[in-house]
Coordinates of C-alpha atoms and ligand atoms in Angstrom, one line a residue:
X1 CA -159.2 -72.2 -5.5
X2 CA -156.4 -73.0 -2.2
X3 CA -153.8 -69.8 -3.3
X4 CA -150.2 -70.6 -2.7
X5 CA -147.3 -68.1 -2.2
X6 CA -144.8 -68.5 -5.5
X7 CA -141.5 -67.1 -5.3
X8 CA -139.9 -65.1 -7.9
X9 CA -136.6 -63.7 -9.3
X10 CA -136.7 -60.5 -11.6
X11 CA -135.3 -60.4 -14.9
X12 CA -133.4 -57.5 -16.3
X13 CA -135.9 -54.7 -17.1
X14 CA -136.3 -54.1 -21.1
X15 CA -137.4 -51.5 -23.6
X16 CA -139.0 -53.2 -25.4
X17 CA -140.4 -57.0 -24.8
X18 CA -141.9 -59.0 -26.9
X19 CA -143.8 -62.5 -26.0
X20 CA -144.1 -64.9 -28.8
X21 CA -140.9 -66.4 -31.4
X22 CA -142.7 -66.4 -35.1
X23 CA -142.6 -64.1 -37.4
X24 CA -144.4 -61.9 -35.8
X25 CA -142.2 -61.3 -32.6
X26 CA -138.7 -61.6 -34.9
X27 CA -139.9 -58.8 -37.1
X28 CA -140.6 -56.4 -34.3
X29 CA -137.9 -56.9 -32.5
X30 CA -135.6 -56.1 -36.0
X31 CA -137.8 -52.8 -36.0
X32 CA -137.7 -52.4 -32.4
X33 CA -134.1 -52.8 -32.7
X34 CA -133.0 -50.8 -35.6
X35 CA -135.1 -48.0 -33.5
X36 CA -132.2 -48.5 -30.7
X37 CA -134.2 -49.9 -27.9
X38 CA -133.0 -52.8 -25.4
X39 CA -135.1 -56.0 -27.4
X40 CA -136.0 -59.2 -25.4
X41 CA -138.1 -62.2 -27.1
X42 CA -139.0 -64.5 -24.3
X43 CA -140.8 -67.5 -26.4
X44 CA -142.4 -70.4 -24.7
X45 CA -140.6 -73.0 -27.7
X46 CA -137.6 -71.9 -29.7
X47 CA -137.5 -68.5 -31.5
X48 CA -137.3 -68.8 -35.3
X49 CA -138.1 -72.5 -34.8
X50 CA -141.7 -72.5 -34.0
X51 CA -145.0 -71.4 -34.0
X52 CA -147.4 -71.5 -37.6
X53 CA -144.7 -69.0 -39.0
X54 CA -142.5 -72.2 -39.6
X55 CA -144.5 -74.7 -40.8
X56 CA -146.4 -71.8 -43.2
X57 CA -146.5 -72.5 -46.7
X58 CA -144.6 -69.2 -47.1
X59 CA -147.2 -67.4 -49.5
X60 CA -146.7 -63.9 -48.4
X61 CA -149.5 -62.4 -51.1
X62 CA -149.9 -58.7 -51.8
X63 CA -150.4 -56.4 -54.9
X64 CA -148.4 -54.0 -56.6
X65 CA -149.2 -50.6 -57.3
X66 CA -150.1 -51.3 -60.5
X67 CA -153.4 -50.5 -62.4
X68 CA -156.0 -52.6 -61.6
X69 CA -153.8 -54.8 -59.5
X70 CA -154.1 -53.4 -55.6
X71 CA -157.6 -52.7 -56.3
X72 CA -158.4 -56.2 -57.3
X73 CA -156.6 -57.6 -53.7
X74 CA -158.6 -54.7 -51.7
X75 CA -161.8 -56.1 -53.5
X76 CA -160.6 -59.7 -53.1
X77 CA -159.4 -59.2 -49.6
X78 CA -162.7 -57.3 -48.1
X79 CA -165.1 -60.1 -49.6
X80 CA -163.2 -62.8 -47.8
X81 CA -163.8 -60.8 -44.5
X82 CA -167.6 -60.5 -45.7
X83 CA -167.5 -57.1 -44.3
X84 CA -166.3 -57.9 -41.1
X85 CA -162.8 -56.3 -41.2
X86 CA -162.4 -53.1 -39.8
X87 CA -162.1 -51.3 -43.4
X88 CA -159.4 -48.7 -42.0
X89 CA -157.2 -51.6 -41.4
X90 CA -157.9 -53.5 -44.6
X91 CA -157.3 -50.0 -46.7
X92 CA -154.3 -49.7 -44.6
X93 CA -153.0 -53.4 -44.8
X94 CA -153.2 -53.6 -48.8
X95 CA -151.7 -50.4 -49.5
X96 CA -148.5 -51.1 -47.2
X97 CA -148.2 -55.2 -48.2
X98 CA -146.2 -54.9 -51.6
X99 CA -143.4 -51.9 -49.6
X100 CA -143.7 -54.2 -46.5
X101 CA -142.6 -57.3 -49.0
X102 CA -140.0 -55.4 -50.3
X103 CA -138.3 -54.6 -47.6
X104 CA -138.8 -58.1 -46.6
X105 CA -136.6 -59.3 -49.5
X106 CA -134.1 -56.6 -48.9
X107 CA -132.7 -58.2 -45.7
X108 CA -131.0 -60.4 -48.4
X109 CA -133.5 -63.3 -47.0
X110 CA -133.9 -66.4 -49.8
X111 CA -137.3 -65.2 -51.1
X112 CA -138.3 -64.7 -54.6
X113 CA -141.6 -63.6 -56.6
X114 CA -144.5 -65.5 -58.2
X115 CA -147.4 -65.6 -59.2
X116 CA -150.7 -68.0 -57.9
X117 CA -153.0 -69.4 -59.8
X118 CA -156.3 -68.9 -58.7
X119 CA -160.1 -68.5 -59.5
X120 CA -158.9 -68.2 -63.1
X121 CA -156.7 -65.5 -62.2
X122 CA -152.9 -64.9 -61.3
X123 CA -152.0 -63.4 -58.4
X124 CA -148.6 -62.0 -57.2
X125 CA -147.2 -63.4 -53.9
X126 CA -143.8 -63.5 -52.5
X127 CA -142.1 -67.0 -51.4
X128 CA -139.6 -68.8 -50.0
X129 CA -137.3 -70.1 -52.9
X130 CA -138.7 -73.8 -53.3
X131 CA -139.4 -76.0 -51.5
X132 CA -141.7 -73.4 -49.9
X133 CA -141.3 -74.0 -46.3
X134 CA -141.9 -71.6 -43.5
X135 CA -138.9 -72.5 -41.6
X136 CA -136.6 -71.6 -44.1
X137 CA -137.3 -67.4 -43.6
X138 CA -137.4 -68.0 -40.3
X139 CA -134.4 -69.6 -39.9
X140 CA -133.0 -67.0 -41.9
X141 CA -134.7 -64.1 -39.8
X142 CA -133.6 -66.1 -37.1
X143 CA -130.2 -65.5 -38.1
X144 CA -130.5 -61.7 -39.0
X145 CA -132.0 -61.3 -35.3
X146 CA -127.8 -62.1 -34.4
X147 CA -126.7 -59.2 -35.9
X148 CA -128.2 -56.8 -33.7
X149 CA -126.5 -57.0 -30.1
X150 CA -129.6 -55.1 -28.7
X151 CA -131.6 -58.1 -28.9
X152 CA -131.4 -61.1 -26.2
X153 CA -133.6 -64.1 -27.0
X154 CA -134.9 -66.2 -24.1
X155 CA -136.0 -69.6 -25.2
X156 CA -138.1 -72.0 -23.6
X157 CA -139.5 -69.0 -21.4
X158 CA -143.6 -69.3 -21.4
X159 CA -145.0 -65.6 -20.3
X160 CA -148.2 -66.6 -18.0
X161 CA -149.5 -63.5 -17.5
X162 CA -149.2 -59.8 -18.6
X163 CA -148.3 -57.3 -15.5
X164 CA -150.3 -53.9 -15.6
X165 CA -150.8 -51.0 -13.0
X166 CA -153.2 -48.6 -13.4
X167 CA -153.8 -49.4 -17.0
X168 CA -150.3 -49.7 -17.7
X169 CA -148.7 -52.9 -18.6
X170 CA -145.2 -53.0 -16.5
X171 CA -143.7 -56.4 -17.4
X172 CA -144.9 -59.6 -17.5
X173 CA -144.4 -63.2 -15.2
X174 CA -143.2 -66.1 -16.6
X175 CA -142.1 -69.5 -16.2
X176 CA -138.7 -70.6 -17.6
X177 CA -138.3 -74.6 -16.5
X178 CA -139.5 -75.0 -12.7
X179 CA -138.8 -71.3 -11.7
X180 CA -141.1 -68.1 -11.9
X181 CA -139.4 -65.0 -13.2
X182 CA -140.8 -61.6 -13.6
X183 CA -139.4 -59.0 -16.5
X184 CA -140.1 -55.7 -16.0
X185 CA -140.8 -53.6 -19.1
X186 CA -141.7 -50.3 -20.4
X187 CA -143.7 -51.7 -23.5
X188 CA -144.5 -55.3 -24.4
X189 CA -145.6 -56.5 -27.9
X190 CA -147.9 -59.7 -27.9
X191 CA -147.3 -61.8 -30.7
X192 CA -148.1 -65.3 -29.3
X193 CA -150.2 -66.4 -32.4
X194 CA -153.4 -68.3 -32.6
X195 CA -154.8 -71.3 -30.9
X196 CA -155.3 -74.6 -33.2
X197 CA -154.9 -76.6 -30.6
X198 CA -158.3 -76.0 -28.7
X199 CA -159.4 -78.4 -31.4
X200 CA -158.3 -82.3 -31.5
X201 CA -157.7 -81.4 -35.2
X202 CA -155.1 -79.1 -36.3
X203 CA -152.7 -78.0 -38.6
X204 CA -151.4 -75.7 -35.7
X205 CA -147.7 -76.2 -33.9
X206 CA -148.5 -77.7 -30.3
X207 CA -147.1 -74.4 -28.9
X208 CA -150.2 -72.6 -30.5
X209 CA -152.5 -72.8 -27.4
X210 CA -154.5 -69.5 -27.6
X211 CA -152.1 -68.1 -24.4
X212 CA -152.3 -64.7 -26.2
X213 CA -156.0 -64.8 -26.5
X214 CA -156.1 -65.5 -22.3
X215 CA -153.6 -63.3 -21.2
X216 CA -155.2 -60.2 -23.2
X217 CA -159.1 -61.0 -21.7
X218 CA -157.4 -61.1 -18.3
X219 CA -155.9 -57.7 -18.6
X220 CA -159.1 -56.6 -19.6
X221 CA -159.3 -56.5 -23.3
X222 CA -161.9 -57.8 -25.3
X223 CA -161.4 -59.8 -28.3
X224 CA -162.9 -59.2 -31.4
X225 CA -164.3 -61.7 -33.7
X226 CA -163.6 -65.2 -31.5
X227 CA -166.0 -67.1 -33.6
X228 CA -164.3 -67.0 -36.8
X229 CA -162.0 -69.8 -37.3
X230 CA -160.8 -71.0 -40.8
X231 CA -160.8 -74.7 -41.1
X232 CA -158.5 -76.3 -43.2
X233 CA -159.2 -78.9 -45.8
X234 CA -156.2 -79.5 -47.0
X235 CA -154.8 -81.7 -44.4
X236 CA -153.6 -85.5 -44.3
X237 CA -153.6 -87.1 -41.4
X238 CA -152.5 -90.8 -42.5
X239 CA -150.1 -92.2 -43.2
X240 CA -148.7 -89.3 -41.5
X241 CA -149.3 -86.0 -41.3
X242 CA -148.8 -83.2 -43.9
X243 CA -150.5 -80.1 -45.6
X244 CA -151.3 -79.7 -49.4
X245 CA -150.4 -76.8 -50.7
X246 CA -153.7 -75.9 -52.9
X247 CA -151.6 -75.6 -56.3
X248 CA -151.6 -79.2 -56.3
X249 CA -155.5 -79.2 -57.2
X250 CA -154.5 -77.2 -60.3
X251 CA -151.8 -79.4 -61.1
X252 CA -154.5 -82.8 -61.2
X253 CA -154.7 -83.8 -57.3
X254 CA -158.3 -84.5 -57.0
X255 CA -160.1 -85.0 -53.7
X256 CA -162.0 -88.1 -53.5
X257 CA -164.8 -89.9 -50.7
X258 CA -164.5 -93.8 -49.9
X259 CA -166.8 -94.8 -52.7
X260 CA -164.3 -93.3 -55.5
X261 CA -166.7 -90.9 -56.1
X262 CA -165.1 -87.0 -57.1
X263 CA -167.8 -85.2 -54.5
X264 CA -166.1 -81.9 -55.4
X265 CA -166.9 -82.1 -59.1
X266 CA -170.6 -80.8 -59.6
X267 CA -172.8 -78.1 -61.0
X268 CA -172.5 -76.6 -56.6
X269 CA -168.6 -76.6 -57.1
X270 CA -167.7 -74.5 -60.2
X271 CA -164.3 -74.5 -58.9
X272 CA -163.9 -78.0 -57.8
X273 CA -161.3 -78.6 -55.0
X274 CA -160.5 -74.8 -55.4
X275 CA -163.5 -73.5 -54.1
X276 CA -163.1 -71.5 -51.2
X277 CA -161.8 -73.1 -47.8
X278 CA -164.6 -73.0 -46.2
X279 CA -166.7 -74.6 -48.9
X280 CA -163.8 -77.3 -49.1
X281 CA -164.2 -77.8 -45.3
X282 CA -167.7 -78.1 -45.2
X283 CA -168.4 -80.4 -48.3
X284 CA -165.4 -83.0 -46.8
X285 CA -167.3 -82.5 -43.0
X286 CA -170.3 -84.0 -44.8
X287 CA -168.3 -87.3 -45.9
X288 CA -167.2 -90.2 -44.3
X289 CA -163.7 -90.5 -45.7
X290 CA -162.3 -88.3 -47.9
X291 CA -158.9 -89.6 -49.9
X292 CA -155.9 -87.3 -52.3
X293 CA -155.9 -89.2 -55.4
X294 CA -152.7 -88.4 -57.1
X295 CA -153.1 -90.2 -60.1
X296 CA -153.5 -87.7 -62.6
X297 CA -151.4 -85.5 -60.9
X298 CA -148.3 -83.7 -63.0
X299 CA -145.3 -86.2 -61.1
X300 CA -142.8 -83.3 -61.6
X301 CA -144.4 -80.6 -59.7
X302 CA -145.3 -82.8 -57.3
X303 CA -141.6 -84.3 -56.9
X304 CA -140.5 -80.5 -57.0
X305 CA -143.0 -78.5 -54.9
X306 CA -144.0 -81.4 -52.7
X307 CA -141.4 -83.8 -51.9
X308 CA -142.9 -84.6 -48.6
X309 CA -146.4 -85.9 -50.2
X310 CA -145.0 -87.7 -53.1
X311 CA -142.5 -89.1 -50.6
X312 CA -145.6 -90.0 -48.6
X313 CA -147.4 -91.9 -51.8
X314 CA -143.9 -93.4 -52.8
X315 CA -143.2 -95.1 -48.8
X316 CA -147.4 -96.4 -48.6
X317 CA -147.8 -97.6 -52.2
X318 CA -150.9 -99.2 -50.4
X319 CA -152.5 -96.8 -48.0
X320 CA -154.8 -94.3 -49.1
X321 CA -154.0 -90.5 -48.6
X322 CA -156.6 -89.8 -45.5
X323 CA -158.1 -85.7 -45.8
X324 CA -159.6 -84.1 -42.9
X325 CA -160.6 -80.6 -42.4
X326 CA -158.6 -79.0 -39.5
X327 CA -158.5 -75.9 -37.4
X328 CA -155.7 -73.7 -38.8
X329 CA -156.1 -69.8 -38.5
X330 CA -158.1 -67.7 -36.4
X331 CA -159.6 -64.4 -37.3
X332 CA -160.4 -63.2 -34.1
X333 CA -158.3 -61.7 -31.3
X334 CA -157.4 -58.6 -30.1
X335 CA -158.5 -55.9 -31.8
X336 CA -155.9 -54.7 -34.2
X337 CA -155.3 -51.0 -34.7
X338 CA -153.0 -49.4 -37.3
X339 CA -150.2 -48.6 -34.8
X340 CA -150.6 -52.1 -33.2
X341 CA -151.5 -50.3 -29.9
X342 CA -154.1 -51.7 -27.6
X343 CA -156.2 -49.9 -24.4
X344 CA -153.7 -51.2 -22.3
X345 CA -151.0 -48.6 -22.4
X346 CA -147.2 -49.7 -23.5
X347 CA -149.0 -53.1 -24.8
X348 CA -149.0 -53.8 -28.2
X349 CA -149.9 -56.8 -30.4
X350 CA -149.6 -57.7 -34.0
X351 CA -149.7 -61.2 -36.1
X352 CA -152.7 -63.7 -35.6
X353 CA -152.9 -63.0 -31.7
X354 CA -154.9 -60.0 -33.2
X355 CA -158.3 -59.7 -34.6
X356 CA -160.2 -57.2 -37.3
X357 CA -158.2 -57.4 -40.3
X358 CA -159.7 -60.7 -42.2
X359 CA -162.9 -60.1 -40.6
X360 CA -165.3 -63.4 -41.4
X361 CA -162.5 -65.2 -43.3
X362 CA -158.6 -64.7 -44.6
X363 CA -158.2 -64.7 -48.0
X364 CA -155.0 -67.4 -48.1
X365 CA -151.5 -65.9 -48.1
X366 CA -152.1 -62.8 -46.4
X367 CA -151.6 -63.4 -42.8
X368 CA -147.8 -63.9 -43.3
X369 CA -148.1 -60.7 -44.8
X370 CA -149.9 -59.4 -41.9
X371 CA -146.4 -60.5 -39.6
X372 CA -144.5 -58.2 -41.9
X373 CA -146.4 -55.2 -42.3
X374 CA -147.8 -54.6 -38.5
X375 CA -144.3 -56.6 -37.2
X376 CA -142.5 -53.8 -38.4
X377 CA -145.2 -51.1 -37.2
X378 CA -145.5 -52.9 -33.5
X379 CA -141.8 -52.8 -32.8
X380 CA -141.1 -49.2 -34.1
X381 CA -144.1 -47.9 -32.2
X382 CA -143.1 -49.7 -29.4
X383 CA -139.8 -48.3 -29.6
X384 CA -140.5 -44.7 -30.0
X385 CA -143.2 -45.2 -26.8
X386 CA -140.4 -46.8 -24.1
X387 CA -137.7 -44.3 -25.8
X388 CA -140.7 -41.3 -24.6
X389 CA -141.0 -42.9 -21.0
X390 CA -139.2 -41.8 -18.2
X391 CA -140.7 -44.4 -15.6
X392 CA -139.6 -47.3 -14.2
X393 CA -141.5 -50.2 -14.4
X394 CA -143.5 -51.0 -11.0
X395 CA -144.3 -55.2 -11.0
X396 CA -144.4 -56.0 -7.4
X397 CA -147.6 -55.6 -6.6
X398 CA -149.4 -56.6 -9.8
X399 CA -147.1 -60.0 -9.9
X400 CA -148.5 -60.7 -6.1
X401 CA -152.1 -60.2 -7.4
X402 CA -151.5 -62.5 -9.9
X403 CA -149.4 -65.3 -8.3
X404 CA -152.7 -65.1 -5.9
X405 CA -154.6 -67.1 -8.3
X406 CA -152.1 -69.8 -9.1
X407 CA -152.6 -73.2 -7.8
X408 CA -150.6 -75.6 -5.0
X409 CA -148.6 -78.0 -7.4
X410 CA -149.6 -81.9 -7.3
X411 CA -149.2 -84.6 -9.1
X412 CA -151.9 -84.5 -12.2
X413 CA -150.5 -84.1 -15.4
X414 CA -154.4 -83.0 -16.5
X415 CA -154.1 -84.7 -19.8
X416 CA -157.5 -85.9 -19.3
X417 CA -158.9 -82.0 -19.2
X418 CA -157.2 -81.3 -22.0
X419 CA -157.8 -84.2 -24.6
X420 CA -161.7 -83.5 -23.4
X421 CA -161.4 -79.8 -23.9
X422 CA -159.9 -80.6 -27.4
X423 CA -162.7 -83.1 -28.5
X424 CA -165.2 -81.3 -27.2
X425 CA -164.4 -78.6 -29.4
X426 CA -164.1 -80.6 -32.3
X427 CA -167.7 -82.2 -32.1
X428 CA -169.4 -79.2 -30.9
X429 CA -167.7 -76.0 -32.0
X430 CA -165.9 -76.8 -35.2
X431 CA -167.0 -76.7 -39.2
X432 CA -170.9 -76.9 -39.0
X433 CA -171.8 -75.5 -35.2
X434 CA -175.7 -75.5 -34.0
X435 CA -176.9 -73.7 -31.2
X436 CA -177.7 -77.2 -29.2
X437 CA -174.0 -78.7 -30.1
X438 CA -172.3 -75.3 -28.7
X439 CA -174.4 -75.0 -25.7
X440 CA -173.5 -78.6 -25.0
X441 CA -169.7 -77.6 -25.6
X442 CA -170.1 -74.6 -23.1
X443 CA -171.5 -77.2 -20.2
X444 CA -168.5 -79.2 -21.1
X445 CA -166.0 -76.2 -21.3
X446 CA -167.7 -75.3 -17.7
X447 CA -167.6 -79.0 -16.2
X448 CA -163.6 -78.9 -17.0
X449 CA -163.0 -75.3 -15.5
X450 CA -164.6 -76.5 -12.4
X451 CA -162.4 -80.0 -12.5
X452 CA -159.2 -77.8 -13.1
X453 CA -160.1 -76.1 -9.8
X454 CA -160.2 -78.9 -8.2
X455 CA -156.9 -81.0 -9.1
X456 CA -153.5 -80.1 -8.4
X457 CA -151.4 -80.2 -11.4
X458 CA -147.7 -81.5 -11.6
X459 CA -146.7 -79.0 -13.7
X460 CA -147.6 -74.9 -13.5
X461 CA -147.3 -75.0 -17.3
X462 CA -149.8 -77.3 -18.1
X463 CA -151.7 -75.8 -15.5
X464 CA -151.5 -72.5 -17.6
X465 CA -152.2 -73.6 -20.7
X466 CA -154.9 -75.4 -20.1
X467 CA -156.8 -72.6 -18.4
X468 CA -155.8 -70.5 -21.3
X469 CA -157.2 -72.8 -23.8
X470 CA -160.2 -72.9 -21.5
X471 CA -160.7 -69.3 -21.9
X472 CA -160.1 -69.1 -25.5
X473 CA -162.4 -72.1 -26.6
X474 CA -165.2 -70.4 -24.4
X475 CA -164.6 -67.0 -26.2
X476 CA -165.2 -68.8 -29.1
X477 CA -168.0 -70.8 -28.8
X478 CA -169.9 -67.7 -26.7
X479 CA -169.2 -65.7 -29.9
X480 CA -170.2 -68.7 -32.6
X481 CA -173.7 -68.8 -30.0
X482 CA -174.0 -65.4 -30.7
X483 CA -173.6 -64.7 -34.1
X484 CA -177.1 -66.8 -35.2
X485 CA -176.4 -66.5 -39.0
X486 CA -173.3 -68.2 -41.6
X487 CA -171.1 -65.9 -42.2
X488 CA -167.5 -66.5 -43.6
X489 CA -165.5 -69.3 -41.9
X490 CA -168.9 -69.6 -39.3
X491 CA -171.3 -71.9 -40.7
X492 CA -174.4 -72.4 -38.7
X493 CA -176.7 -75.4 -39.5
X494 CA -180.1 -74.4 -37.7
Ligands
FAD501 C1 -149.8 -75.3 -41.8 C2 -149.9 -73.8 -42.0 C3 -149.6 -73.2 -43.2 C4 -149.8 -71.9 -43.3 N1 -149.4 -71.3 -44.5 C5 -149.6 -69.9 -44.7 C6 -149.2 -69.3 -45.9 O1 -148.6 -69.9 -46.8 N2 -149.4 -68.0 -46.0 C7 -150.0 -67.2 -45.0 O2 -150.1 -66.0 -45.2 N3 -150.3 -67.8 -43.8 C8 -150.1 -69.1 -43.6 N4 -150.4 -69.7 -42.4 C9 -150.8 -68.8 -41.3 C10 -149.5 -68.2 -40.7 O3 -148.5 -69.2 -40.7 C11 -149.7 -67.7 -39.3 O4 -150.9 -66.9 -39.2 C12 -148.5 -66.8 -38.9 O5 -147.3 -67.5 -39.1 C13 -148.6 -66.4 -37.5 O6 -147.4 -65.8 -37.1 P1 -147.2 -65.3 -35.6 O7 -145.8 -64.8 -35.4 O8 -148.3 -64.3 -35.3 O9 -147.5 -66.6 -34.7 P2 -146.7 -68.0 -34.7 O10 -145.8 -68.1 -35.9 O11 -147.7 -69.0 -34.4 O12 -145.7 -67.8 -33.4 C14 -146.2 -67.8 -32.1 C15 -145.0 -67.8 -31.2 O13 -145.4 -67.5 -29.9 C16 -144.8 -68.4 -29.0 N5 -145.7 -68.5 -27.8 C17 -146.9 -68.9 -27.7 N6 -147.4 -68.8 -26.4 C18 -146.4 -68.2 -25.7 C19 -146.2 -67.8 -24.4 N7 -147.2 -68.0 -23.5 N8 -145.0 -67.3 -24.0 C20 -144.0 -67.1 -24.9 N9 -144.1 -67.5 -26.2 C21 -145.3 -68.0 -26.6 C22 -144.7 -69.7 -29.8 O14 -143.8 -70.6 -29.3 C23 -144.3 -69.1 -31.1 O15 -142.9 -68.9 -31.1 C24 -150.3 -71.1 -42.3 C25 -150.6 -71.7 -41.0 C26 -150.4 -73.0 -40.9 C27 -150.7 -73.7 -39.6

């Protein structure tokens, strides 16, 4: 690749940065804050407006300390992993998720308790009071993040790559419009979240692009867990687009496939449509259409919990409610530790950029949970860790390294690369995966890095997040090649 000489202005240097606007990067930043250190959030979107966190179904599950109760979500939680979780973390994780929810509430935010129904069971989980919507705590955290004058928020600011020197991470560069910034730092937290949109079918925000992912493996951590993605199957994709919430199959939604025929009701399903995801996923891959049917469903909770879907049937009395499985939460990432602290020094990460807590599979509900409890951790850490440091933040030479390997600008806006990358993905890598399908999607994934080499793209953004989608949807499909047997979200067929 031609390199180009960028030029760049410097942003004021911060305690404590954090990349990423979800919950995640709010709720470190109130910790990082109430620990008195300078806060900046740069986030590629809007802060408090994007990312999963808002369009999350805001069930933020966790167990008392009452008997039987947290040792029922440990046992729950570890066999959705399929003991792939680190079992520190998990042991950790449950045993701080009811205190983390707590305190959650306390910030006066509108959340209330309840209780899920599931597996013939009921479960406690927190929630936003109905409808429940994601972007309605994180408007309200948005709001909170106001009160604290220690915090600046930077919108519309994409970090492209994470600064270190000698294993030290000293700021980060970053693209805000046309122009290149660099922020010095003395720690960073990376909450960027997961990356749905490798795959031509997601539930995933378009911001959600795996940048996290990429900018960790080129600072030189590995990722843990890549091939574990949780699919969906609760998606409809026409008329329009929206996500079931899966109460609805316990309140009679039922799922159906072109003939009419309920494929989920037989002696393999005991559980119907509630089976787990995966199962879900797997058994509508195998049809050819799969329709909601919301005949027998109770009109009042669906008018009440739903508004959007029964809108949705109301507006297209003729059109059939069109299911597909979709790519919605990654398991992988970098390796989470207790303290949120990585093997880069002054670099921390927590929310679904990380990997090692849900192992093989996430047991629905806890990775908002997951936001909370190592949000808080991250920022306080990374508080305490820049309050300890006496030295000033040294970018220069690591942002020339980098700008090095950045492109001339042209005129391609590379949506070609991208919508291959995407349906590649999809065919090859997704629900059911086979050794041939992946190794055709890692010629493919190869085909398009060497194209993006070649072409000079209108827009350094683009640029970016394509070759960080690149790098993610090969870390995944190396580690789904790898891994030769089903386990969790990874289903092999051969
Ligand atoms: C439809 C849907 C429903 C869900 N429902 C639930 C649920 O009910 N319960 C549950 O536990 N989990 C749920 N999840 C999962 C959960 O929402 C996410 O795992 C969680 O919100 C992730 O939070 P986060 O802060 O880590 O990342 P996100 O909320 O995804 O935020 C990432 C942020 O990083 C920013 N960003 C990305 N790249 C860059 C960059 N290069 N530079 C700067 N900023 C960047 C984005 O703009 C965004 O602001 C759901 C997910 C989806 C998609």
């Amino acid at each position: 690749m031609e390199t180009t000489s960028f030029t760049y202005k410097t942003g004021p240097c911060s305690d404590v940065l954090i990349i990423g606007g979800g919950l995640a990067g709010m709720y470190s930043a109130l910790a990082a804050a109430e620990s008195g250190a300078a806060v900046r959030i740069l986030c590629k979107s809007k802060t408090g407006g994007s990312g999963n966190s808002v369009v999350a179904m805001s069930v933020h599950r966790f167990a008392p300390d009452a008997p039987g109760l947290r040792e029922d979500y440990r046992r729950r939680f570890l066999a959705s992993g399929a003991g792939q979780q680190d079992a520190e973390i998990a042991a950790f994780f449950v045993d701080h998720a009811a205190a983390a929810m707590e305190r959650l509430r306390g910030l006066g935010l509108p959340l209330e308790y309840r209780t899920l129904s599931e597996n013939g069971g009921e479960y406690p989980y927190l929630a936003c009071c109905s409808p429940k919507q994601g972007r309605i705590l994180t408007k309200a955290v948005r709001e909170k993040l106001n009160e604290y004058p220690n915090i600046t928020v930077e919108d519309g600011v994409t970090v492209c790559d994470i600064l270190t020197e000698n294993g030290r991470a000293q700021g980060v560069l970053a693209l805000c419009g046309g122009e290149m910034r660099v922020y010095p730092a003395k720690t960073l937290i990376l909450c960027c979240g997961g990356a749905g949109n490798v795959y031509a079918a997601t539930s995933n925000t378009h911001d959600v692009t795996g940048d996290g992912y990429a900018m960790a493996a080129r600072c030189g951590l590995p990722l843990r867990g890549m091939e574990f993605v949780q699919f969906y199957p609760y998606r409809i994709y026409s008329p329009k687009r929206a996500d079931i919430f899966p109460d609805l199959f316990d309140h009679g939604a039922v799922l159906r496939n072109e003939k009419g025929e309920r494929f989920m009701d037989c002696a393999k399903y005991p559980m119907k449509e509630l089976e787990n995801r995966d199962v879900v996923a797997r058994a509508e891959f195998a049809e050819k259409e799969v329709r909601l049917d919301l005949s027998g469903c109770d009109k009042a909770y669906l008018e009440r919990e739903c508004p959007n879907i029964a809108r949705m049937a109301r507006d297209n009395p003729d059109k059939p409610l069109l299911i597909r499985p979709v790519a919605h939460f990654f398991m992988g990432g970098v390796p989470l530790r207790t303290d949120c602290s990585t093997d880069v020094a002054g670099l921390y990460a927590c929310g679904e950029v990380t990997g090692g807590l849900h192992g093989a599979n996430r047991l629905a509900g806890s990775a908002l949970t997951e936001t909370v409890v190592f949000g808080a951790i991250a920022g306080k850490n990374a508080a305490e860790y820049a309050a300890a440091d006496a030295d000033t933040p040294e970018t220069a030479a690591a942002a020339g390294r980098v700008l090095s390997t950045y492109p001339e600008l042209g005129t391609d806006p590379l949506r070609d690369l991208r919508d291959d990358l995407r349906e590649t993905m999809q065919k090859d890598a997704s629900v059911i995966r086979t050794k041939e399908g992946m190794e055709q999607a890692l010629g493919e994934i190869d085909k398009i890095k060497a194209a993006l080499c070649e072409r000079r793209p209108a827009s350094l953004a683009k640029w970016n997040e394509l070759r960080n989608m690149l790098l993610t949807a090969e870390g995944v499909t190396r580690a789904a090649l790898e891994r030769k047997e089903s386990l969790g979200a990874h289903c092999r067929a051969d």
